[in-house]
Amino acid sequence: ILNVEQSPQSLHVQEGDSTNFTCSFPSSNFYALHWYRWETAKSPEALFVMTLNGDEKKKGRISATLNTKEGYSYLYIKGSQPEDSATYLCAFSNTGKLIFGQGTTLQVKP
Amino acid sequence: SQTIHQWPATLVQPVGSPLSLECTVEGTSNPNLYWYRQAAGRGLQLLFYSVGIGQISSEVPQNLSASRPQDRQFILSSKKLLLSDSGFYLCAWSVWGLGDRETQYFGPGTRLLVL
């Protein structure tokens, strides 16, 4: 059974703090790693798709890194803002399907 | 541009009643289509996916079924709902043929409460 673990489960930070969270996935037969942001009452929104070991992607204040050999990805948010409050999901794929972690719920206090 | 619709947005059903959730995609042809469920306290779980009309793959044994009667229509059904079917149901699509490196785009979801 393929398992994707995300940590921490939840995080509370103050506006302006930088933060990061982890996604762990099976390191064998890697194909792609996806990050999504899921805001309350909205649909999950794609942030990044990463396929190569050492990939780094950036979108505004959010960036992600990928280590396929050891099976982890980090998501970083620089200078968190209240609008960054959401659940961040990672999903691993190697057979044409996405396997999601349980997500990290981020709450940014003004 | 592509759009994905789901309805209804919210549904409260008694145990043992039937279910039909519909998902339609606009602005693309021959998409891959997916049904996911998020149960309380759990992550998104893939239920079904389809690569074409009439082609359905089931991921987990359950009392749910899926059908794809048209290219851009995906339906999730049940003949008799269980309490454990409660959750948030999301439909998603991706571009056909590009495998799992391709982004999936999610609909607004249906919140189902079985009482």
PDB file of C-alpha atoms in Angstrom:
ATOM      1  CA  ILE A   1       0.000   0.000   0.000  1.00  0.00           C
ATOM      2  CA  LEU A   2       1.451   3.355  -1.030  1.00  0.00           C
ATOM      3  CA  ASN A   3       1.395   5.912   1.752  1.00  0.00           C
ATOM      4  CA  VAL A   4       1.877   9.674   1.632  1.00  0.00           C
ATOM      5  CA  GLU A   5       2.510  11.389   4.956  1.00  0.00           C
ATOM      6  CA  GLN A   6       2.332  15.113   5.618  1.00  0.00           C
ATOM      7  CA  SER A   7       3.556  16.935   8.681  1.00  0.00           C
ATOM      8  CA  PRO A   8       2.631  18.767  10.696  1.00  0.00           C
ATOM      9  CA  GLN A   9      -1.105  18.104  10.581  1.00  0.00           C
ATOM     10  CA  SER A  10      -1.823  21.733  11.477  1.00  0.00           C
ATOM     11  CA  LEU A  11       0.137  24.898  11.977  1.00  0.00           C
ATOM     12  CA  HIS A  12      -0.673  28.299  13.460  1.00  0.00           C
ATOM     13  CA  VAL A  13       1.652  31.185  12.636  1.00  0.00           C
ATOM     14  CA  GLN A  14       1.614  34.949  12.907  1.00  0.00           C
ATOM     15  CA  GLU A  15       1.383  37.167   9.853  1.00  0.00           C
ATOM     16  CA  GLY A  16       4.874  37.726   8.495  1.00  0.00           C
ATOM     17  CA  ASP A  17       6.299  34.439   9.753  1.00  0.00           C
ATOM     18  CA  SER A  18       7.885  32.074   7.276  1.00  0.00           C
ATOM     19  CA  THR A  19       6.887  28.463   7.503  1.00  0.00           C
ATOM     20  CA  ASN A  20       7.464  25.105   5.889  1.00  0.00           C
ATOM     21  CA  PHE A  21       5.918  21.673   5.889  1.00  0.00           C
ATOM     22  CA  THR A  22       6.879  18.230   4.724  1.00  0.00           C
ATOM     23  CA  CYS A  23       5.488  15.583   2.423  1.00  0.00           C
ATOM     24  CA  SER A  24       6.960  12.058   2.579  1.00  0.00           C
ATOM     25  CA  PHE A  25       6.286   9.530  -0.159  1.00  0.00           C
ATOM     26  CA  PRO A  26       7.624   6.182  -1.428  1.00  0.00           C
ATOM     27  CA  SER A  27      10.993   6.690  -3.089  1.00  0.00           C
ATOM     28  CA  SER A  28      10.682   3.742  -5.467  1.00  0.00           C
ATOM     29  CA  ASN A  29       9.066   4.046  -8.903  1.00  0.00           C
ATOM     30  CA  PHE A  30       8.651   7.786  -8.549  1.00  0.00           C
ATOM     31  CA  TYR A  31       6.804   9.593 -11.324  1.00  0.00           C
ATOM     32  CA  ALA A  32       5.519  12.940 -10.055  1.00  0.00           C
ATOM     33  CA  LEU A  33       4.739  14.901  -6.907  1.00  0.00           C
ATOM     34  CA  HIS A  34       1.916  17.448  -6.822  1.00  0.00           C
ATOM     35  CA  TRP A  35       1.143  20.233  -4.349  1.00  0.00           C
ATOM     36  CA  TYR A  36      -2.350  21.690  -4.020  1.00  0.00           C
ATOM     37  CA  ARG A  37      -3.816  24.468  -1.887  1.00  0.00           C
ATOM     38  CA  TRP A  38      -7.361  23.937  -0.602  1.00  0.00           C
ATOM     39  CA  GLU A  39      -9.080  26.962   0.860  1.00  0.00           C
ATOM     40  CA  THR A  40     -12.291  26.588   2.813  1.00  0.00           C
ATOM     41  CA  ALA A  41     -15.402  26.568   0.594  1.00  0.00           C
ATOM     42  CA  LYS A  42     -13.291  26.411  -2.567  1.00  0.00           C
ATOM     43  CA  SER A  43     -11.878  23.683  -4.817  1.00  0.00           C
ATOM     44  CA  PRO A  44      -8.310  22.420  -4.418  1.00  0.00           C
ATOM     45  CA  GLU A  45      -6.052  24.554  -6.563  1.00  0.00           C
ATOM     46  CA  ALA A  46      -2.885  23.224  -8.167  1.00  0.00           C
ATOM     47  CA  LEU A  47       0.359  24.834  -7.007  1.00  0.00           C
ATOM     48  CA  PHE A  48       3.181  22.718  -8.429  1.00  0.00           C
ATOM     49  CA  VAL A  49       3.938  19.501 -10.270  1.00  0.00           C
ATOM     50  CA  MET A  50       7.498  18.253  -9.796  1.00  0.00           C
ATOM     51  CA  THR A  51       9.049  15.336 -11.593  1.00  0.00           C
ATOM     52  CA  LEU A  52      12.850  15.513 -11.283  1.00  0.00           C
ATOM     53  CA  ASN A  53      15.047  14.961  -8.244  1.00  0.00           C
ATOM     54  CA  GLY A  54      16.296  18.340  -7.073  1.00  0.00           C
ATOM     55  CA  ASP A  55      13.406  20.235  -8.693  1.00  0.00           C
ATOM     56  CA  GLU A  56      12.628  23.577  -7.138  1.00  0.00           C
ATOM     57  CA  LYS A  57       9.474  25.452  -8.059  1.00  0.00           C
ATOM     58  CA  LYS A  58       8.345  28.915  -7.008  1.00  0.00           C
ATOM     59  CA  LYS A  59       5.066  30.798  -7.208  1.00  0.00           C
ATOM     60  CA  GLY A  60       5.159  34.198  -5.518  1.00  0.00           C
ATOM     61  CA  ARG A  61       6.007  33.637  -1.850  1.00  0.00           C
ATOM     62  CA  ILE A  62       5.493  29.894  -2.076  1.00  0.00           C
ATOM     63  CA  SER A  63       8.218  27.502  -3.154  1.00  0.00           C
ATOM     64  CA  ALA A  64       8.747  23.751  -3.105  1.00  0.00           C
ATOM     65  CA  THR A  65      11.676  21.358  -3.317  1.00  0.00           C
ATOM     66  CA  LEU A  66      11.837  17.700  -4.237  1.00  0.00           C
ATOM     67  CA  ASN A  67      14.109  14.840  -3.168  1.00  0.00           C
ATOM     68  CA  THR A  68      13.035  11.668  -4.942  1.00  0.00           C
ATOM     69  CA  LYS A  69      15.945   9.562  -3.657  1.00  0.00           C
ATOM     70  CA  GLU A  70      14.897   9.932  -0.042  1.00  0.00           C
ATOM     71  CA  GLY A  71      11.202  10.468  -0.751  1.00  0.00           C
ATOM     72  CA  TYR A  72      10.333  13.907   0.548  1.00  0.00           C
ATOM     73  CA  SER A  73       9.228  17.338  -0.603  1.00  0.00           C
ATOM     74  CA  TYR A  74       9.167  20.597   1.329  1.00  0.00           C
ATOM     75  CA  LEU A  75       6.753  23.462   0.807  1.00  0.00           C
ATOM     76  CA  TYR A  76       7.908  26.876   2.008  1.00  0.00           C
ATOM     77  CA  ILE A  77       5.859  30.019   2.513  1.00  0.00           C
ATOM     78  CA  LYS A  78       7.834  33.217   3.006  1.00  0.00           C
ATOM     79  CA  GLY A  79       6.219  36.016   4.999  1.00  0.00           C
ATOM     80  CA  SER A  80       2.865  34.281   5.588  1.00  0.00           C
ATOM     81  CA  GLN A  81      -0.276  36.331   5.045  1.00  0.00           C
ATOM     82  CA  PRO A  82      -3.833  35.647   6.323  1.00  0.00           C
ATOM     83  CA  GLU A  83      -4.866  34.766   2.757  1.00  0.00           C
ATOM     84  CA  ASP A  84      -2.366  31.884   2.860  1.00  0.00           C
ATOM     85  CA  SER A  85      -4.627  30.160   5.388  1.00  0.00           C
ATOM     86  CA  ALA A  86      -5.643  26.884   3.764  1.00  0.00           C
ATOM     87  CA  THR A  87      -4.976  23.167   3.752  1.00  0.00           C
ATOM     88  CA  TYR A  88      -1.935  22.243   1.673  1.00  0.00           C
ATOM     89  CA  LEU A  89      -2.116  18.816   0.067  1.00  0.00           C
ATOM     90  CA  CYS A  90       0.626  16.837  -1.557  1.00  0.00           C
ATOM     91  CA  ALA A  91      -0.063  13.945  -3.892  1.00  0.00           C
ATOM     92  CA  PHE A  92       2.271  11.264  -5.175  1.00  0.00           C
ATOM     93  CA  SER A  93       1.772   9.434  -8.441  1.00  0.00           C
ATOM     94  CA  ASN A  94       3.418   6.490 -10.134  1.00  0.00           C
ATOM     95  CA  THR A  95       0.626   4.510 -11.716  1.00  0.00           C
ATOM     96  CA  GLY A  96      -1.486   7.146 -13.396  1.00  0.00           C
ATOM     97  CA  LYS A  97      -3.326   7.985 -10.196  1.00  0.00           C
ATOM     98  CA  LEU A  98      -2.726  10.508  -7.433  1.00  0.00           C
ATOM     99  CA  ILE A  99      -2.372   9.363  -3.830  1.00  0.00           C
ATOM    100  CA  PHE A 100      -2.983  12.264  -1.482  1.00  0.00           C
ATOM    101  CA  GLY A 101      -1.621  12.946   1.957  1.00  0.00           C
ATOM    102  CA  GLN A 102      -3.980  14.130   4.676  1.00  0.00           C
ATOM    103  CA  GLY A 103      -2.783  17.695   4.296  1.00  0.00           C
ATOM    104  CA  THR A 104      -1.288  20.382   6.495  1.00  0.00           C
ATOM    105  CA  THR A 105      -3.780  23.004   7.636  1.00  0.00           C
ATOM    106  CA  LEU A 106      -2.188  26.415   7.976  1.00  0.00           C
ATOM    107  CA  GLN A 107      -3.791  29.234   9.955  1.00  0.00           C
ATOM    108  CA  VAL A 108      -2.140  32.655   9.658  1.00  0.00           C
ATOM    109  CA  LYS A 109      -3.174  35.131  12.344  1.00  0.00           C
ATOM    110  CA  PRO A 110      -3.157  38.842  11.487  1.00  0.00           C
TER     111      PRO A 110
ATOM    112  CA  SER B   1     -11.293  28.080 -20.836  1.00  0.00           C
ATOM    113  CA  GLN B   2     -12.227  24.869 -19.088  1.00  0.00           C
ATOM    114  CA  THR B   3     -14.871  24.676 -16.373  1.00  0.00           C
ATOM    115  CA  ILE B   4     -15.996  21.837 -14.174  1.00  0.00           C
ATOM    116  CA  HIS B   5     -19.425  21.715 -12.569  1.00  0.00           C
ATOM    117  CA  GLN B   6     -20.786  19.530  -9.806  1.00  0.00           C
ATOM    118  CA  TRP B   7     -24.234  19.285  -8.333  1.00  0.00           C
ATOM    119  CA  PRO B   8     -25.833  19.335  -5.968  1.00  0.00           C
ATOM    120  CA  ALA B   9     -23.611  21.384  -3.661  1.00  0.00           C
ATOM    121  CA  THR B  10     -25.112  19.870  -0.522  1.00  0.00           C
ATOM    122  CA  LEU B  11     -27.215  16.779   0.020  1.00  0.00           C
ATOM    123  CA  VAL B  12     -28.794  15.216   3.088  1.00  0.00           C
ATOM    124  CA  GLN B  13     -30.043  11.694   2.513  1.00  0.00           C
ATOM    125  CA  PRO B  14     -31.447   8.935   4.737  1.00  0.00           C
ATOM    126  CA  VAL B  15     -29.620   5.628   5.092  1.00  0.00           C
ATOM    127  CA  GLY B  16     -30.735   3.184   2.431  1.00  0.00           C
ATOM    128  CA  SER B  17     -31.735   5.843  -0.099  1.00  0.00           C
ATOM    129  CA  PRO B  18     -30.199   6.057  -3.590  1.00  0.00           C
ATOM    130  CA  LEU B  19     -27.606   8.594  -4.667  1.00  0.00           C
ATOM    131  CA  SER B  20     -26.728  10.324  -7.894  1.00  0.00           C
ATOM    132  CA  LEU B  21     -24.034  12.997  -8.105  1.00  0.00           C
ATOM    133  CA  GLU B  22     -23.223  14.569 -11.417  1.00  0.00           C
ATOM    134  CA  CYS B  23     -20.085  16.174 -12.777  1.00  0.00           C
ATOM    135  CA  THR B  24     -19.672  17.858 -16.148  1.00  0.00           C
ATOM    136  CA  VAL B  25     -16.656  19.452 -17.777  1.00  0.00           C
ATOM    137  CA  GLU B  26     -16.725  22.193 -20.406  1.00  0.00           C
ATOM    138  CA  GLY B  27     -14.072  23.450 -22.740  1.00  0.00           C
ATOM    139  CA  THR B  28     -12.058  20.276 -23.270  1.00  0.00           C
ATOM    140  CA  SER B  29     -12.443  16.987 -25.085  1.00  0.00           C
ATOM    141  CA  ASN B  30     -11.787  13.443 -23.944  1.00  0.00           C
ATOM    142  CA  PRO B  31     -10.599  14.370 -20.454  1.00  0.00           C
ATOM    143  CA  ASN B  32      -9.571  11.915 -17.778  1.00  0.00           C
ATOM    144  CA  LEU B  33     -12.228  12.131 -15.056  1.00  0.00           C
ATOM    145  CA  TYR B  34     -11.963  11.291 -11.368  1.00  0.00           C
ATOM    146  CA  TRP B  35     -14.188  10.971  -8.294  1.00  0.00           C
ATOM    147  CA  TYR B  36     -12.614  11.551  -4.884  1.00  0.00           C
ATOM    148  CA  ARG B  37     -14.050  11.484  -1.391  1.00  0.00           C
ATOM    149  CA  GLN B  38     -12.852  13.162   1.759  1.00  0.00           C
ATOM    150  CA  ALA B  39     -14.357  11.561   4.837  1.00  0.00           C
ATOM    151  CA  ALA B  40     -14.195  13.349   8.180  1.00  0.00           C
ATOM    152  CA  GLY B  41     -10.613  13.472   9.474  1.00  0.00           C
ATOM    153  CA  ARG B  42      -9.189  11.752   6.428  1.00  0.00           C
ATOM    154  CA  GLY B  43      -7.380  12.711   3.248  1.00  0.00           C
ATOM    155  CA  LEU B  44      -8.696  12.720  -0.295  1.00  0.00           C
ATOM    156  CA  GLN B  45      -9.330   9.170  -1.461  1.00  0.00           C
ATOM    157  CA  LEU B  46      -9.627   8.272  -5.129  1.00  0.00           C
ATOM    158  CA  LEU B  47     -12.858   6.336  -5.743  1.00  0.00           C
ATOM    159  CA  PHE B  48     -13.102   6.020  -9.523  1.00  0.00           C
ATOM    160  CA  TYR B  49     -11.365   7.263 -12.618  1.00  0.00           C
ATOM    161  CA  SER B  50     -12.213   7.146 -16.293  1.00  0.00           C
ATOM    162  CA  VAL B  51     -10.092   7.574 -19.417  1.00  0.00           C
ATOM    163  CA  GLY B  52     -13.030   7.466 -21.837  1.00  0.00           C
ATOM    164  CA  ILE B  53     -16.738   6.906 -22.342  1.00  0.00           C
ATOM    165  CA  GLY B  54     -17.856   3.717 -20.625  1.00  0.00           C
ATOM    166  CA  GLN B  55     -14.366   3.072 -19.190  1.00  0.00           C
ATOM    167  CA  ILE B  56     -14.417   3.084 -15.385  1.00  0.00           C
ATOM    168  CA  SER B  57     -11.739   1.932 -12.968  1.00  0.00           C
ATOM    169  CA  SER B  58     -12.674   1.389  -9.344  1.00  0.00           C
ATOM    170  CA  GLU B  59     -10.118   1.979  -6.636  1.00  0.00           C
ATOM    171  CA  VAL B  60     -11.850   0.805  -3.488  1.00  0.00           C
ATOM    172  CA  PRO B  61     -14.545  -1.798  -2.837  1.00  0.00           C
ATOM    173  CA  GLN B  62     -17.708  -0.070  -1.712  1.00  0.00           C
ATOM    174  CA  ASN B  63     -21.383   0.326  -2.454  1.00  0.00           C
ATOM    175  CA  LEU B  64     -20.752   3.164  -4.890  1.00  0.00           C
ATOM    176  CA  SER B  65     -20.549   2.977  -8.664  1.00  0.00           C
ATOM    177  CA  ALA B  66     -19.606   5.395 -11.409  1.00  0.00           C
ATOM    178  CA  SER B  67     -20.644   5.829 -15.002  1.00  0.00           C
ATOM    179  CA  ARG B  68     -19.503   7.960 -17.913  1.00  0.00           C
ATOM    180  CA  PRO B  69     -22.378   8.102 -20.387  1.00  0.00           C
ATOM    181  CA  GLN B  70     -20.907  11.025 -22.333  1.00  0.00           C
ATOM    182  CA  ASP B  71     -17.396  12.300 -22.957  1.00  0.00           C
ATOM    183  CA  ARG B  72     -17.606  15.112 -20.422  1.00  0.00           C
ATOM    184  CA  GLN B  73     -20.109  13.690 -17.945  1.00  0.00           C
ATOM    185  CA  PHE B  74     -19.225  11.595 -14.926  1.00  0.00           C
ATOM    186  CA  ILE B  75     -21.853  10.272 -12.518  1.00  0.00           C
ATOM    187  CA  LEU B  76     -21.407   8.783  -9.060  1.00  0.00           C
ATOM    188  CA  SER B  77     -24.228   6.565  -7.837  1.00  0.00           C
ATOM    189  CA  SER B  78     -25.354   4.314  -5.064  1.00  0.00           C
ATOM    190  CA  LYS B  79     -28.410   2.095  -4.767  1.00  0.00           C
ATOM    191  CA  LYS B  80     -28.432   2.206  -0.948  1.00  0.00           C
ATOM    192  CA  LEU B  81     -26.464   4.750   1.040  1.00  0.00           C
ATOM    193  CA  LEU B  82     -24.631   3.828   4.226  1.00  0.00           C
ATOM    194  CA  LEU B  83     -23.766   6.145   7.104  1.00  0.00           C
ATOM    195  CA  SER B  84     -20.107   5.727   6.149  1.00  0.00           C
ATOM    196  CA  ASP B  85     -20.817   7.288   2.743  1.00  0.00           C
ATOM    197  CA  SER B  86     -21.027  10.717   4.361  1.00  0.00           C
ATOM    198  CA  GLY B  87     -18.265  13.031   3.221  1.00  0.00           C
ATOM    199  CA  PHE B  88     -17.176  15.587   0.710  1.00  0.00           C
ATOM    200  CA  TYR B  89     -17.154  14.363  -2.893  1.00  0.00           C
ATOM    201  CA  LEU B  90     -14.928  15.996  -5.459  1.00  0.00           C
ATOM    202  CA  CYS B  91     -14.867  15.489  -9.189  1.00  0.00           C
ATOM    203  CA  ALA B  92     -11.696  16.309 -11.112  1.00  0.00           C
ATOM    204  CA  TRP B  93     -10.442  16.252 -14.683  1.00  0.00           C
ATOM    205  CA  SER B  94      -7.064  16.183 -16.384  1.00  0.00           C
ATOM    206  CA  VAL B  95      -5.848  16.283 -19.936  1.00  0.00           C
ATOM    207  CA  TRP B  96      -6.041  12.857 -21.542  1.00  0.00           C
ATOM    208  CA  GLY B  97      -2.864  11.047 -22.366  1.00  0.00           C
ATOM    209  CA  LEU B  98      -0.377  12.918 -20.238  1.00  0.00           C
ATOM    210  CA  GLY B  99      -0.568  10.561 -17.310  1.00  0.00           C
ATOM    211  CA  ASP B 100      -0.105  11.521 -13.738  1.00  0.00           C
ATOM    212  CA  ARG B 101       2.379  14.304 -14.407  1.00  0.00           C
ATOM    213  CA  GLU B 102      -0.574  16.356 -15.516  1.00  0.00           C
ATOM    214  CA  THR B 103      -2.399  18.634 -13.101  1.00  0.00           C
ATOM    215  CA  GLN B 104      -5.875  17.632 -12.019  1.00  0.00           C
ATOM    216  CA  TYR B 105      -8.514  20.368 -11.847  1.00  0.00           C
ATOM    217  CA  PHE B 106     -11.193  20.025  -9.219  1.00  0.00           C
ATOM    218  CA  GLY B 107     -14.856  20.919  -9.148  1.00  0.00           C
ATOM    219  CA  PRO B 108     -16.607  22.727  -6.284  1.00  0.00           C
ATOM    220  CA  GLY B 109     -17.597  19.498  -4.549  1.00  0.00           C
ATOM    221  CA  THR B 110     -20.734  18.002  -3.015  1.00  0.00           C
ATOM    222  CA  ARG B 111     -21.125  17.669   0.730  1.00  0.00           C
ATOM    223  CA  LEU B 112     -23.149  14.534   1.474  1.00  0.00           C
ATOM    224  CA  LEU B 113     -24.613  13.800   4.875  1.00  0.00           C
ATOM    225  CA  VAL B 114     -26.239  10.426   5.365  1.00  0.00           C
ATOM    226  CA  LEU B 115     -28.526  10.235   8.405  1.00  0.00           C
TER     227      LEU B 115
END
